[in-house]
Amino acid sequence: MNHENWEARCQRCGRCCYEKIEYEGRVYYTDKPCDKLDLKTCLCTVYEDRLREKPECIPLDKDTLQRGILPGDCPYVADIPDYNTPQLIEDE
Ligand code: SF4
Ligand code: SF4
């Protein structure tokens, strides 16, 4: 898959840009957005330079998809069998 097709899968919902906690192999979403996320457009304000501007930002590649970081209905992971869907903290 080329770069454009890979990027085109993103629906620009911004949900993966909220802070997360990883505990005992499971990812939990908090309600705190990344300070680089524009809450009106749901877009990253530093996208092209995000890995330098925000070192904690996790690049999405085939290796990171399996970590359970993205919401279960995100197009990047929706077709992964037995995907380890992250939880919202208030779900617990
Ligand atoms: S959750 Fe998926 S579709 Fe939404 S912004 Fe993140 S990568 Fe894109
Ligand atoms: S820096 Fe990363 S986590 Fe923060 S808004 Fe941009 S893409 Fe999302």
PDB file of N, CA and C and ligand atoms in Angstrom:
ATOM      1  N   MET A   1       0.853  -1.198   0.000  1.00  0.00           N
ATOM      2  CA  MET A   1       0.000   0.000   0.000  1.00  0.00           C
ATOM      3  C   MET A   1       0.893   1.254   0.000  1.00  0.00           C
ATOM      4  N   ASN A   2       0.611   2.174  -0.937  1.00  0.00           N
ATOM      5  CA  ASN A   2       1.455   3.365  -0.969  1.00  0.00           C
ATOM      6  C   ASN A   2       1.046   4.361   0.131  1.00  0.00           C
ATOM      7  N   HIS A   3       1.864   5.388   0.271  1.00  0.00           N
ATOM      8  CA  HIS A   3       1.662   6.349   1.365  1.00  0.00           C
ATOM      9  C   HIS A   3       0.283   7.008   1.283  1.00  0.00           C
ATOM     10  N   GLU A   4      -0.138   7.411   0.073  1.00  0.00           N
ATOM     11  CA  GLU A   4      -1.423   8.097  -0.058  1.00  0.00           C
ATOM     12  C   GLU A   4      -2.583   7.177   0.337  1.00  0.00           C
ATOM     13  N   ASN A   5      -2.527   5.949  -0.106  1.00  0.00           N
ATOM     14  CA  ASN A   5      -3.605   5.014   0.248  1.00  0.00           C
ATOM     15  C   ASN A   5      -3.623   4.728   1.742  1.00  0.00           C
ATOM     16  N   TRP A   6      -2.447   4.641   2.327  1.00  0.00           N
ATOM     17  CA  TRP A   6      -2.364   4.410   3.776  1.00  0.00           C
ATOM     18  C   TRP A   6      -2.996   5.573   4.531  1.00  0.00           C
ATOM     19  N   GLU A   7      -2.628   6.785   4.156  1.00  0.00           N
ATOM     20  CA  GLU A   7      -3.163   7.976   4.829  1.00  0.00           C
ATOM     21  C   GLU A   7      -4.670   8.121   4.578  1.00  0.00           C
ATOM     22  N   ALA A   8      -5.125   7.703   3.422  1.00  0.00           N
ATOM     23  CA  ALA A   8      -6.535   7.874   3.060  1.00  0.00           C
ATOM     24  C   ALA A   8      -7.455   7.011   3.924  1.00  0.00           C
ATOM     25  N   ARG A   9      -6.930   6.016   4.566  1.00  0.00           N
ATOM     26  CA  ARG A   9      -7.780   5.176   5.418  1.00  0.00           C
ATOM     27  C   ARG A   9      -8.260   5.928   6.658  1.00  0.00           C
ATOM     28  N   CYS A  10      -7.523   6.953   7.054  1.00  0.00           N
ATOM     29  CA  CYS A  10      -7.887   7.712   8.259  1.00  0.00           C
ATOM     30  C   CYS A  10      -9.128   8.551   7.994  1.00  0.00           C
ATOM     31  N   GLN A  11     -10.085   8.472   8.908  1.00  0.00           N
ATOM     32  CA  GLN A  11     -11.322   9.249   8.770  1.00  0.00           C
ATOM     33  C   GLN A  11     -11.240  10.591   9.481  1.00  0.00           C
ATOM     34  N   ARG A  12     -10.049  10.916   9.985  1.00  0.00           N
ATOM     35  CA  ARG A  12      -9.814  12.220  10.641  1.00  0.00           C
ATOM     36  C   ARG A  12     -10.784  12.456  11.800  1.00  0.00           C
ATOM     37  N   CYS A  13     -11.019  11.432  12.570  1.00  0.00           N
ATOM     38  CA  CYS A  13     -11.950  11.596  13.695  1.00  0.00           C
ATOM     39  C   CYS A  13     -11.237  12.116  14.944  1.00  0.00           C
ATOM     40  N   GLY A  14      -9.922  11.975  14.988  1.00  0.00           N
ATOM     41  CA  GLY A  14      -9.144  12.487  16.110  1.00  0.00           C
ATOM     42  C   GLY A  14      -9.221  11.660  17.386  1.00  0.00           C
ATOM     43  N   ARG A  15      -9.964  10.564  17.364  1.00  0.00           N
ATOM     44  CA  ARG A  15     -10.145   9.817  18.614  1.00  0.00           C
ATOM     45  C   ARG A  15      -8.856   9.199  19.134  1.00  0.00           C
ATOM     46  N   CYS A  16      -7.933   8.880  18.239  1.00  0.00           N
ATOM     47  CA  CYS A  16      -6.693   8.244  18.705  1.00  0.00           C
ATOM     48  C   CYS A  16      -5.728   9.265  19.298  1.00  0.00           C
ATOM     49  N   CYS A  17      -6.075  10.546  19.255  1.00  0.00           N
ATOM     50  CA  CYS A  17      -5.182  11.597  19.750  1.00  0.00           C
ATOM     51  C   CYS A  17      -5.526  12.015  21.176  1.00  0.00           C
ATOM     52  N   TYR A  18      -6.134  11.123  21.919  1.00  0.00           N
ATOM     53  CA  TYR A  18      -6.369  11.358  23.340  1.00  0.00           C
ATOM     54  C   TYR A  18      -5.349  10.545  24.130  1.00  0.00           C
ATOM     55  N   GLU A  19      -4.962  11.076  25.271  1.00  0.00           N
ATOM     56  CA  GLU A  19      -3.938  10.389  26.057  1.00  0.00           C
ATOM     57  C   GLU A  19      -4.436   9.028  26.506  1.00  0.00           C
ATOM     58  N   LYS A  20      -3.484   8.124  26.550  1.00  0.00           N
ATOM     59  CA  LYS A  20      -3.812   6.740  26.894  1.00  0.00           C
ATOM     60  C   LYS A  20      -2.890   6.252  27.996  1.00  0.00           C
ATOM     61  N   ILE A  21      -3.377   5.244  28.680  1.00  0.00           N
ATOM     62  CA  ILE A  21      -2.588   4.587  29.713  1.00  0.00           C
ATOM     63  C   ILE A  21      -2.516   3.115  29.332  1.00  0.00           C
ATOM     64  N   GLU A  22      -1.327   2.559  29.396  1.00  0.00           N
ATOM     65  CA  GLU A  22      -1.176   1.136  29.120  1.00  0.00           C
ATOM     66  C   GLU A  22      -0.943   0.435  30.444  1.00  0.00           C
ATOM     67  N   TYR A  23      -1.792  -0.523  30.782  1.00  0.00           N
ATOM     68  CA  TYR A  23      -1.694  -1.202  32.073  1.00  0.00           C
ATOM     69  C   TYR A  23      -1.934  -2.683  31.867  1.00  0.00           C
ATOM     70  N   GLU A  24      -0.984  -3.463  32.264  1.00  0.00           N
ATOM     71  CA  GLU A  24      -1.049  -4.916  32.163  1.00  0.00           C
ATOM     72  C   GLU A  24      -1.502  -5.361  30.773  1.00  0.00           C
ATOM     73  N   GLY A  25      -0.861  -4.768  29.766  1.00  0.00           N
ATOM     74  CA  GLY A  25      -1.087  -5.199  28.393  1.00  0.00           C
ATOM     75  C   GLY A  25      -2.358  -4.663  27.761  1.00  0.00           C
ATOM     76  N   ARG A  26      -3.063  -3.781  28.461  1.00  0.00           N
ATOM     77  CA  ARG A  26      -4.299  -3.238  27.918  1.00  0.00           C
ATOM     78  C   ARG A  26      -4.194  -1.715  27.849  1.00  0.00           C
ATOM     79  N   VAL A  27      -4.777  -1.136  26.814  1.00  0.00           N
ATOM     80  CA  VAL A  27      -4.727   0.315  26.645  1.00  0.00           C
ATOM     81  C   VAL A  27      -6.058   0.914  27.097  1.00  0.00           C
ATOM     82  N   TYR A  28      -5.966   1.980  27.873  1.00  0.00           N
ATOM     83  CA  TYR A  28      -7.141   2.712  28.357  1.00  0.00           C
ATOM     84  C   TYR A  28      -7.059   4.137  27.854  1.00  0.00           C
ATOM     85  N   TYR A  29      -8.175   4.624  27.316  1.00  0.00           N
ATOM     86  CA  TYR A  29      -8.240   6.004  26.853  1.00  0.00           C
ATOM     87  C   TYR A  29      -8.664   6.917  27.997  1.00  0.00           C
ATOM     88  N   THR A  30      -8.018   8.058  28.094  1.00  0.00           N
ATOM     89  CA  THR A  30      -8.468   9.108  29.000  1.00  0.00           C
ATOM     90  C   THR A  30      -9.298  10.114  28.196  1.00  0.00           C
ATOM     91  N   ASP A  31      -9.874  11.094  28.889  1.00  0.00           N
ATOM     92  CA  ASP A  31     -10.621  12.135  28.173  1.00  0.00           C
ATOM     93  C   ASP A  31      -9.770  13.369  27.933  1.00  0.00           C
ATOM     94  N   LYS A  32      -8.451  13.213  28.037  1.00  0.00           N
ATOM     95  CA  LYS A  32      -7.550  14.358  27.854  1.00  0.00           C
ATOM     96  C   LYS A  32      -6.941  14.335  26.446  1.00  0.00           C
ATOM     97  N   PRO A  33      -7.288  15.328  25.606  1.00  0.00           N
ATOM     98  CA  PRO A  33      -6.731  15.336  24.256  1.00  0.00           C
ATOM     99  C   PRO A  33      -5.271  15.765  24.246  1.00  0.00           C
ATOM    100  N   CYS A  34      -4.550  15.332  23.242  1.00  0.00           N
ATOM    101  CA  CYS A  34      -3.192  15.811  22.993  1.00  0.00           C
ATOM    102  C   CYS A  34      -3.255  17.324  22.789  1.00  0.00           C
ATOM    103  N   ASP A  35      -2.272  18.033  23.299  1.00  0.00           N
ATOM    104  CA  ASP A  35      -2.301  19.496  23.161  1.00  0.00           C
ATOM    105  C   ASP A  35      -2.060  19.950  21.725  1.00  0.00           C
ATOM    106  N   LYS A  36      -1.736  19.062  20.835  1.00  0.00           N
ATOM    107  CA  LYS A  36      -1.565  19.409  19.420  1.00  0.00           C
ATOM    108  C   LYS A  36      -2.821  19.110  18.600  1.00  0.00           C
ATOM    109  N   LEU A  37      -3.848  18.600  19.238  1.00  0.00           N
ATOM    110  CA  LEU A  37      -5.084  18.288  18.517  1.00  0.00           C
ATOM    111  C   LEU A  37      -6.001  19.504  18.503  1.00  0.00           C
ATOM    112  N   ASP A  38      -6.453  19.888  17.309  1.00  0.00           N
ATOM    113  CA  ASP A  38      -7.453  20.951  17.187  1.00  0.00           C
ATOM    114  C   ASP A  38      -8.815  20.317  17.465  1.00  0.00           C
ATOM    115  N   LEU A  39      -9.450  20.718  18.539  1.00  0.00           N
ATOM    116  CA  LEU A  39     -10.694  20.064  18.950  1.00  0.00           C
ATOM    117  C   LEU A  39     -11.867  20.419  18.043  1.00  0.00           C
ATOM    118  N   LYS A  40     -11.746  21.490  17.274  1.00  0.00           N
ATOM    119  CA  LYS A  40     -12.840  21.837  16.361  1.00  0.00           C
ATOM    120  C   LYS A  40     -12.769  21.008  15.081  1.00  0.00           C
ATOM    121  N   THR A  41     -11.576  20.873  14.533  1.00  0.00           N
ATOM    122  CA  THR A  41     -11.444  20.145  13.257  1.00  0.00           C
ATOM    123  C   THR A  41     -11.104  18.675  13.469  1.00  0.00           C
ATOM    124  N   CYS A  42     -10.680  18.331  14.703  1.00  0.00           N
ATOM    125  CA  CYS A  42     -10.203  16.972  15.022  1.00  0.00           C
ATOM    126  C   CYS A  42      -8.930  16.624  14.249  1.00  0.00           C
ATOM    127  N   LEU A  43      -8.204  17.651  13.809  1.00  0.00           N
ATOM    128  CA  LEU A  43      -6.965  17.413  13.073  1.00  0.00           C
ATOM    129  C   LEU A  43      -5.756  17.807  13.916  1.00  0.00           C
ATOM    130  N   CYS A  44      -4.664  17.139  13.643  1.00  0.00           N
ATOM    131  CA  CYS A  44      -3.400  17.463  14.299  1.00  0.00           C
ATOM    132  C   CYS A  44      -2.870  18.780  13.742  1.00  0.00           C
ATOM    133  N   THR A  45      -2.452  19.681  14.619  1.00  0.00           N
ATOM    134  CA  THR A  45      -1.971  20.990  14.168  1.00  0.00           C
ATOM    135  C   THR A  45      -0.506  20.960  13.742  1.00  0.00           C
ATOM    136  N   VAL A  46       0.159  19.834  13.981  1.00  0.00           N
ATOM    137  CA  VAL A  46       1.588  19.744  13.637  1.00  0.00           C
ATOM    138  C   VAL A  46       1.862  18.458  12.851  1.00  0.00           C
ATOM    139  N   TYR A  47       0.876  18.020  12.087  1.00  0.00           N
ATOM    140  CA  TYR A  47       0.922  16.664  11.544  1.00  0.00           C
ATOM    141  C   TYR A  47       2.233  16.319  10.840  1.00  0.00           C
ATOM    142  N   GLU A  48       2.689  17.171   9.944  1.00  0.00           N
ATOM    143  CA  GLU A  48       3.888  16.824   9.170  1.00  0.00           C
ATOM    144  C   GLU A  48       5.131  16.738  10.041  1.00  0.00           C
ATOM    145  N   ASP A  49       5.102  17.416  11.165  1.00  0.00           N
ATOM    146  CA  ASP A  49       6.285  17.478  12.034  1.00  0.00           C
ATOM    147  C   ASP A  49       5.988  16.875  13.407  1.00  0.00           C
ATOM    148  N   ARG A  50       4.949  16.035  13.472  1.00  0.00           N
ATOM    149  CA  ARG A  50       4.434  15.591  14.773  1.00  0.00           C
ATOM    150  C   ARG A  50       5.430  14.782  15.598  1.00  0.00           C
ATOM    151  N   LEU A  51       6.264  14.012  14.957  1.00  0.00           N
ATOM    152  CA  LEU A  51       7.155  13.152  15.738  1.00  0.00           C
ATOM    153  C   LEU A  51       8.278  13.957  16.391  1.00  0.00           C
ATOM    154  N   ARG A  52       8.558  15.121  15.844  1.00  0.00           N
ATOM    155  CA  ARG A  52       9.540  16.002  16.478  1.00  0.00           C
ATOM    156  C   ARG A  52       8.857  16.921  17.487  1.00  0.00           C
ATOM    157  N   GLU A  53       7.690  17.444  17.130  1.00  0.00           N
ATOM    158  CA  GLU A  53       6.969  18.359  18.027  1.00  0.00           C
ATOM    159  C   GLU A  53       6.408  17.644  19.254  1.00  0.00           C
ATOM    160  N   LYS A  54       6.060  16.397  19.083  1.00  0.00           N
ATOM    161  CA  LYS A  54       5.417  15.636  20.155  1.00  0.00           C
ATOM    162  C   LYS A  54       6.040  14.237  20.185  1.00  0.00           C
ATOM    163  N   PRO A  55       7.171  14.100  20.852  1.00  0.00           N
ATOM    164  CA  PRO A  55       7.889  12.821  20.803  1.00  0.00           C
ATOM    165  C   PRO A  55       7.062  11.631  21.291  1.00  0.00           C
ATOM    166  N   GLU A  56       6.043  11.892  22.125  1.00  0.00           N
ATOM    167  CA  GLU A  56       5.204  10.777  22.601  1.00  0.00           C
ATOM    168  C   GLU A  56       4.236  10.281  21.539  1.00  0.00           C
ATOM    169  N   CYS A  57       4.060  11.038  20.468  1.00  0.00           N
ATOM    170  CA  CYS A  57       3.138  10.629  19.412  1.00  0.00           C
ATOM    171  C   CYS A  57       3.654   9.329  18.789  1.00  0.00           C
ATOM    172  N   ILE A  58       2.764   8.372  18.674  1.00  0.00           N
ATOM    173  CA  ILE A  58       3.165   7.048  18.182  1.00  0.00           C
ATOM    174  C   ILE A  58       2.866   6.959  16.688  1.00  0.00           C
ATOM    175  N   PRO A  59       3.892   6.756  15.861  1.00  0.00           N
ATOM    176  CA  PRO A  59       3.627   6.652  14.423  1.00  0.00           C
ATOM    177  C   PRO A  59       2.815   5.401  14.120  1.00  0.00           C
ATOM    178  N   LEU A  60       1.876   5.540  13.215  1.00  0.00           N
ATOM    179  CA  LEU A  60       1.055   4.388  12.856  1.00  0.00           C
ATOM    180  C   LEU A  60       1.711   3.641  11.714  1.00  0.00           C
ATOM    181  N   ASP A  61       2.145   2.446  12.001  1.00  0.00           N
ATOM    182  CA  ASP A  61       2.637   1.583  10.942  1.00  0.00           C
ATOM    183  C   ASP A  61       2.130   0.177  11.226  1.00  0.00           C
ATOM    184  N   LYS A  62       2.465  -0.732  10.383  1.00  0.00           N
ATOM    185  CA  LYS A  62       1.900  -2.074  10.530  1.00  0.00           C
ATOM    186  C   LYS A  62       2.284  -2.706  11.863  1.00  0.00           C
ATOM    187  N   ASP A  63       3.438  -2.371  12.390  1.00  0.00           N
ATOM    188  CA  ASP A  63       3.871  -2.977  13.657  1.00  0.00           C
ATOM    189  C   ASP A  63       3.088  -2.442  14.853  1.00  0.00           C
ATOM    190  N   THR A  64       2.696  -1.178  14.808  1.00  0.00           N
ATOM    191  CA  THR A  64       2.015  -0.602  15.972  1.00  0.00           C
ATOM    192  C   THR A  64       0.508  -0.894  15.977  1.00  0.00           C
ATOM    193  N   LEU A  65      -0.037  -1.316  14.863  1.00  0.00           N
ATOM    194  CA  LEU A  65      -1.483  -1.552  14.825  1.00  0.00           C
ATOM    195  C   LEU A  65      -1.923  -2.616  15.821  1.00  0.00           C
ATOM    196  N   GLN A  66      -1.067  -3.589  16.071  1.00  0.00           N
ATOM    197  CA  GLN A  66      -1.448  -4.701  16.950  1.00  0.00           C
ATOM    198  C   GLN A  66      -1.410  -4.327  18.429  1.00  0.00           C
ATOM    199  N   ARG A  67      -0.956  -3.155  18.766  1.00  0.00           N
ATOM    200  CA  ARG A  67      -0.771  -2.807  20.188  1.00  0.00           C
ATOM    201  C   ARG A  67      -2.057  -2.404  20.890  1.00  0.00           C
ATOM    202  N   GLY A  68      -3.165  -2.332  20.187  1.00  0.00           N
ATOM    203  CA  GLY A  68      -4.423  -1.980  20.835  1.00  0.00           C
ATOM    204  C   GLY A  68      -4.528  -0.505  21.150  1.00  0.00           C
ATOM    205  N   ILE A  69      -3.883   0.319  20.351  1.00  0.00           N
ATOM    206  CA  ILE A  69      -3.884   1.764  20.588  1.00  0.00           C
ATOM    207  C   ILE A  69      -5.079   2.435  19.921  1.00  0.00           C
ATOM    208  N   LEU A  70      -5.496   1.930  18.775  1.00  0.00           N
ATOM    209  CA  LEU A  70      -6.569   2.585  18.015  1.00  0.00           C
ATOM    210  C   LEU A  70      -7.935   2.046  18.408  1.00  0.00           C
ATOM    211  N   PRO A  71      -8.970   2.902  18.338  1.00  0.00           N
ATOM    212  CA  PRO A  71     -10.333   2.416  18.610  1.00  0.00           C
ATOM    213  C   PRO A  71     -10.675   1.230  17.707  1.00  0.00           C
ATOM    214  N   GLY A  72     -11.468   0.322  18.213  1.00  0.00           N
ATOM    215  CA  GLY A  72     -11.741  -0.926  17.500  1.00  0.00           C
ATOM    216  C   GLY A  72     -12.407  -0.747  16.149  1.00  0.00           C
ATOM    217  N   ASP A  73     -13.133   0.385  15.938  1.00  0.00           N
ATOM    218  CA  ASP A  73     -13.783   0.586  14.646  1.00  0.00           C
ATOM    219  C   ASP A  73     -12.975   1.493  13.724  1.00  0.00           C
ATOM    220  N   CYS A  74     -11.764   1.831  14.117  1.00  0.00           N
ATOM    221  CA  CYS A  74     -10.888   2.606  13.239  1.00  0.00           C
ATOM    222  C   CYS A  74     -10.558   1.748  12.008  1.00  0.00           C
ATOM    223  N   PRO A  75     -10.582   2.328  10.806  1.00  0.00           N
ATOM    224  CA  PRO A  75     -10.345   1.534   9.596  1.00  0.00           C
ATOM    225  C   PRO A  75      -8.991   0.816   9.556  1.00  0.00           C
ATOM    226  N   TYR A  76      -8.022   1.311  10.296  1.00  0.00           N
ATOM    227  CA  TYR A  76      -6.718   0.646  10.280  1.00  0.00           C
ATOM    228  C   TYR A  76      -6.741  -0.700  11.003  1.00  0.00           C
ATOM    229  N   VAL A  77      -7.665  -0.873  11.936  1.00  0.00           N
ATOM    230  CA  VAL A  77      -7.648  -2.097  12.756  1.00  0.00           C
ATOM    231  C   VAL A  77      -8.957  -2.886  12.681  1.00  0.00           C
ATOM    232  N   ALA A  78      -9.978  -2.325  12.025  1.00  0.00           N
ATOM    233  CA  ALA A  78     -11.305  -2.955  12.050  1.00  0.00           C
ATOM    234  C   ALA A  78     -11.289  -4.376  11.501  1.00  0.00           C
ATOM    235  N   ASP A  79     -10.340  -4.681  10.639  1.00  0.00           N
ATOM    236  CA  ASP A  79     -10.329  -6.028  10.060  1.00  0.00           C
ATOM    237  C   ASP A  79      -9.275  -6.941  10.695  1.00  0.00           C
ATOM    238  N   ILE A  80      -8.721  -6.537  11.827  1.00  0.00           N
ATOM    239  CA  ILE A  80      -7.742  -7.397  12.500  1.00  0.00           C
ATOM    240  C   ILE A  80      -8.486  -8.371  13.422  1.00  0.00           C
ATOM    241  N   PRO A  81      -8.354  -9.666  13.212  1.00  0.00           N
ATOM    242  CA  PRO A  81      -9.062 -10.632  14.055  1.00  0.00           C
ATOM    243  C   PRO A  81      -8.580 -10.540  15.500  1.00  0.00           C
ATOM    244  N   ASP A  82      -9.496 -10.651  16.447  1.00  0.00           N
ATOM    245  CA  ASP A  82      -9.177 -10.647  17.882  1.00  0.00           C
ATOM    246  C   ASP A  82      -8.411  -9.399  18.301  1.00  0.00           C
ATOM    247  N   TYR A  83      -8.734  -8.284  17.666  1.00  0.00           N
ATOM    248  CA  TYR A  83      -8.055  -7.026  18.014  1.00  0.00           C
ATOM    249  C   TYR A  83      -8.340  -6.659  19.477  1.00  0.00           C
ATOM    250  N   ASN A  84      -7.310  -6.258  20.171  1.00  0.00           N
ATOM    251  CA  ASN A  84      -7.399  -5.925  21.594  1.00  0.00           C
ATOM    252  C   ASN A  84      -7.891  -4.485  21.744  1.00  0.00           C
ATOM    253  N   THR A  85      -9.197  -4.279  21.677  1.00  0.00           N
ATOM    254  CA  THR A  85      -9.781  -2.935  21.653  1.00  0.00           C
ATOM    255  C   THR A  85      -9.513  -2.183  22.951  1.00  0.00           C
ATOM    256  N   PRO A  86      -9.056  -0.935  22.862  1.00  0.00           N
ATOM    257  CA  PRO A  86      -8.836  -0.159  24.087  1.00  0.00           C
ATOM    258  C   PRO A  86     -10.146   0.164  24.797  1.00  0.00           C
ATOM    259  N   GLN A  87     -10.039   0.444  26.074  1.00  0.00           N
ATOM    260  CA  GLN A  87     -11.211   0.755  26.895  1.00  0.00           C
ATOM    261  C   GLN A  87     -11.186   2.235  27.273  1.00  0.00           C
ATOM    262  N   LEU A  88     -12.364   2.824  27.482  1.00  0.00           N
ATOM    263  CA  LEU A  88     -12.435   4.129  28.093  1.00  0.00           C
ATOM    264  C   LEU A  88     -12.304   3.920  29.592  1.00  0.00           C
ATOM    265  N   ILE A  89     -11.626   4.817  30.269  1.00  0.00           N
ATOM    266  CA  ILE A  89     -11.404   4.631  31.694  1.00  0.00           C
ATOM    267  C   ILE A  89     -12.737   4.541  32.440  1.00  0.00           C
ATOM    268  N   GLU A  90     -13.741   5.330  32.005  1.00  0.00           N
ATOM    269  CA  GLU A  90     -15.014   5.280  32.740  1.00  0.00           C
ATOM    270  C   GLU A  90     -15.764   3.971  32.509  1.00  0.00           C
ATOM    271  N   ASP A  91     -15.297   3.152  31.525  1.00  0.00           N
ATOM    272  CA  ASP A  91     -15.938   1.856  31.308  1.00  0.00           C
ATOM    273  C   ASP A  91     -15.643   0.883  32.443  1.00  0.00           C
ATOM    274  N   GLU A  92     -14.533   1.143  33.144  1.00  0.00           N
ATOM    275  CA  GLU A  92     -14.094   0.150  34.139  1.00  0.00           C
ATOM    276  C   GLU A  92     -14.731   0.419  35.488  1.00  0.00           C
TER     277      GLU A  92
HETATM  278  S1  SF4 B   1      -8.913   6.723  15.185  1.00  0.00           S
HETATM  279 FE1  SF4 B   1      -8.334   5.987  13.171  1.00  0.00          FE
HETATM  280  S2  SF4 B   1      -9.666   7.109  11.759  1.00  0.00           S
HETATM  281 FE2  SF4 B   1      -9.676   8.220  13.715  1.00  0.00          FE
HETATM  282  S3  SF4 B   1      -8.030   9.766  13.528  1.00  0.00           S
HETATM  283 FE3  SF4 B   1      -7.154   7.942  14.511  1.00  0.00          FE
HETATM  284  S4  SF4 B   1      -6.257   6.769  12.796  1.00  0.00           S
HETATM  285 FE4  SF4 B   1      -7.718   8.226  11.910  1.00  0.00          FE
HETATM  286  S1  SF4 B   2       0.882  15.026  17.878  1.00  0.00           S
HETATM  287 FE1  SF4 B   2       0.165  12.932  17.490  1.00  0.00          FE
HETATM  288  S2  SF4 B   2      -1.288  12.513  19.168  1.00  0.00           S
HETATM  289 FE2  SF4 B   2      -0.970  14.737  19.094  1.00  0.00          FE
HETATM  290  S3  SF4 B   2      -2.616  15.516  17.779  1.00  0.00           S
HETATM  291 FE3  SF4 B   2      -0.836  15.151  16.472  1.00  0.00          FE
HETATM  292  S4  SF4 B   2      -1.095  13.080  15.629  1.00  0.00           S
HETATM  293 FE4  SF4 B   2      -2.472  13.306  17.408  1.00  0.00          FE
END
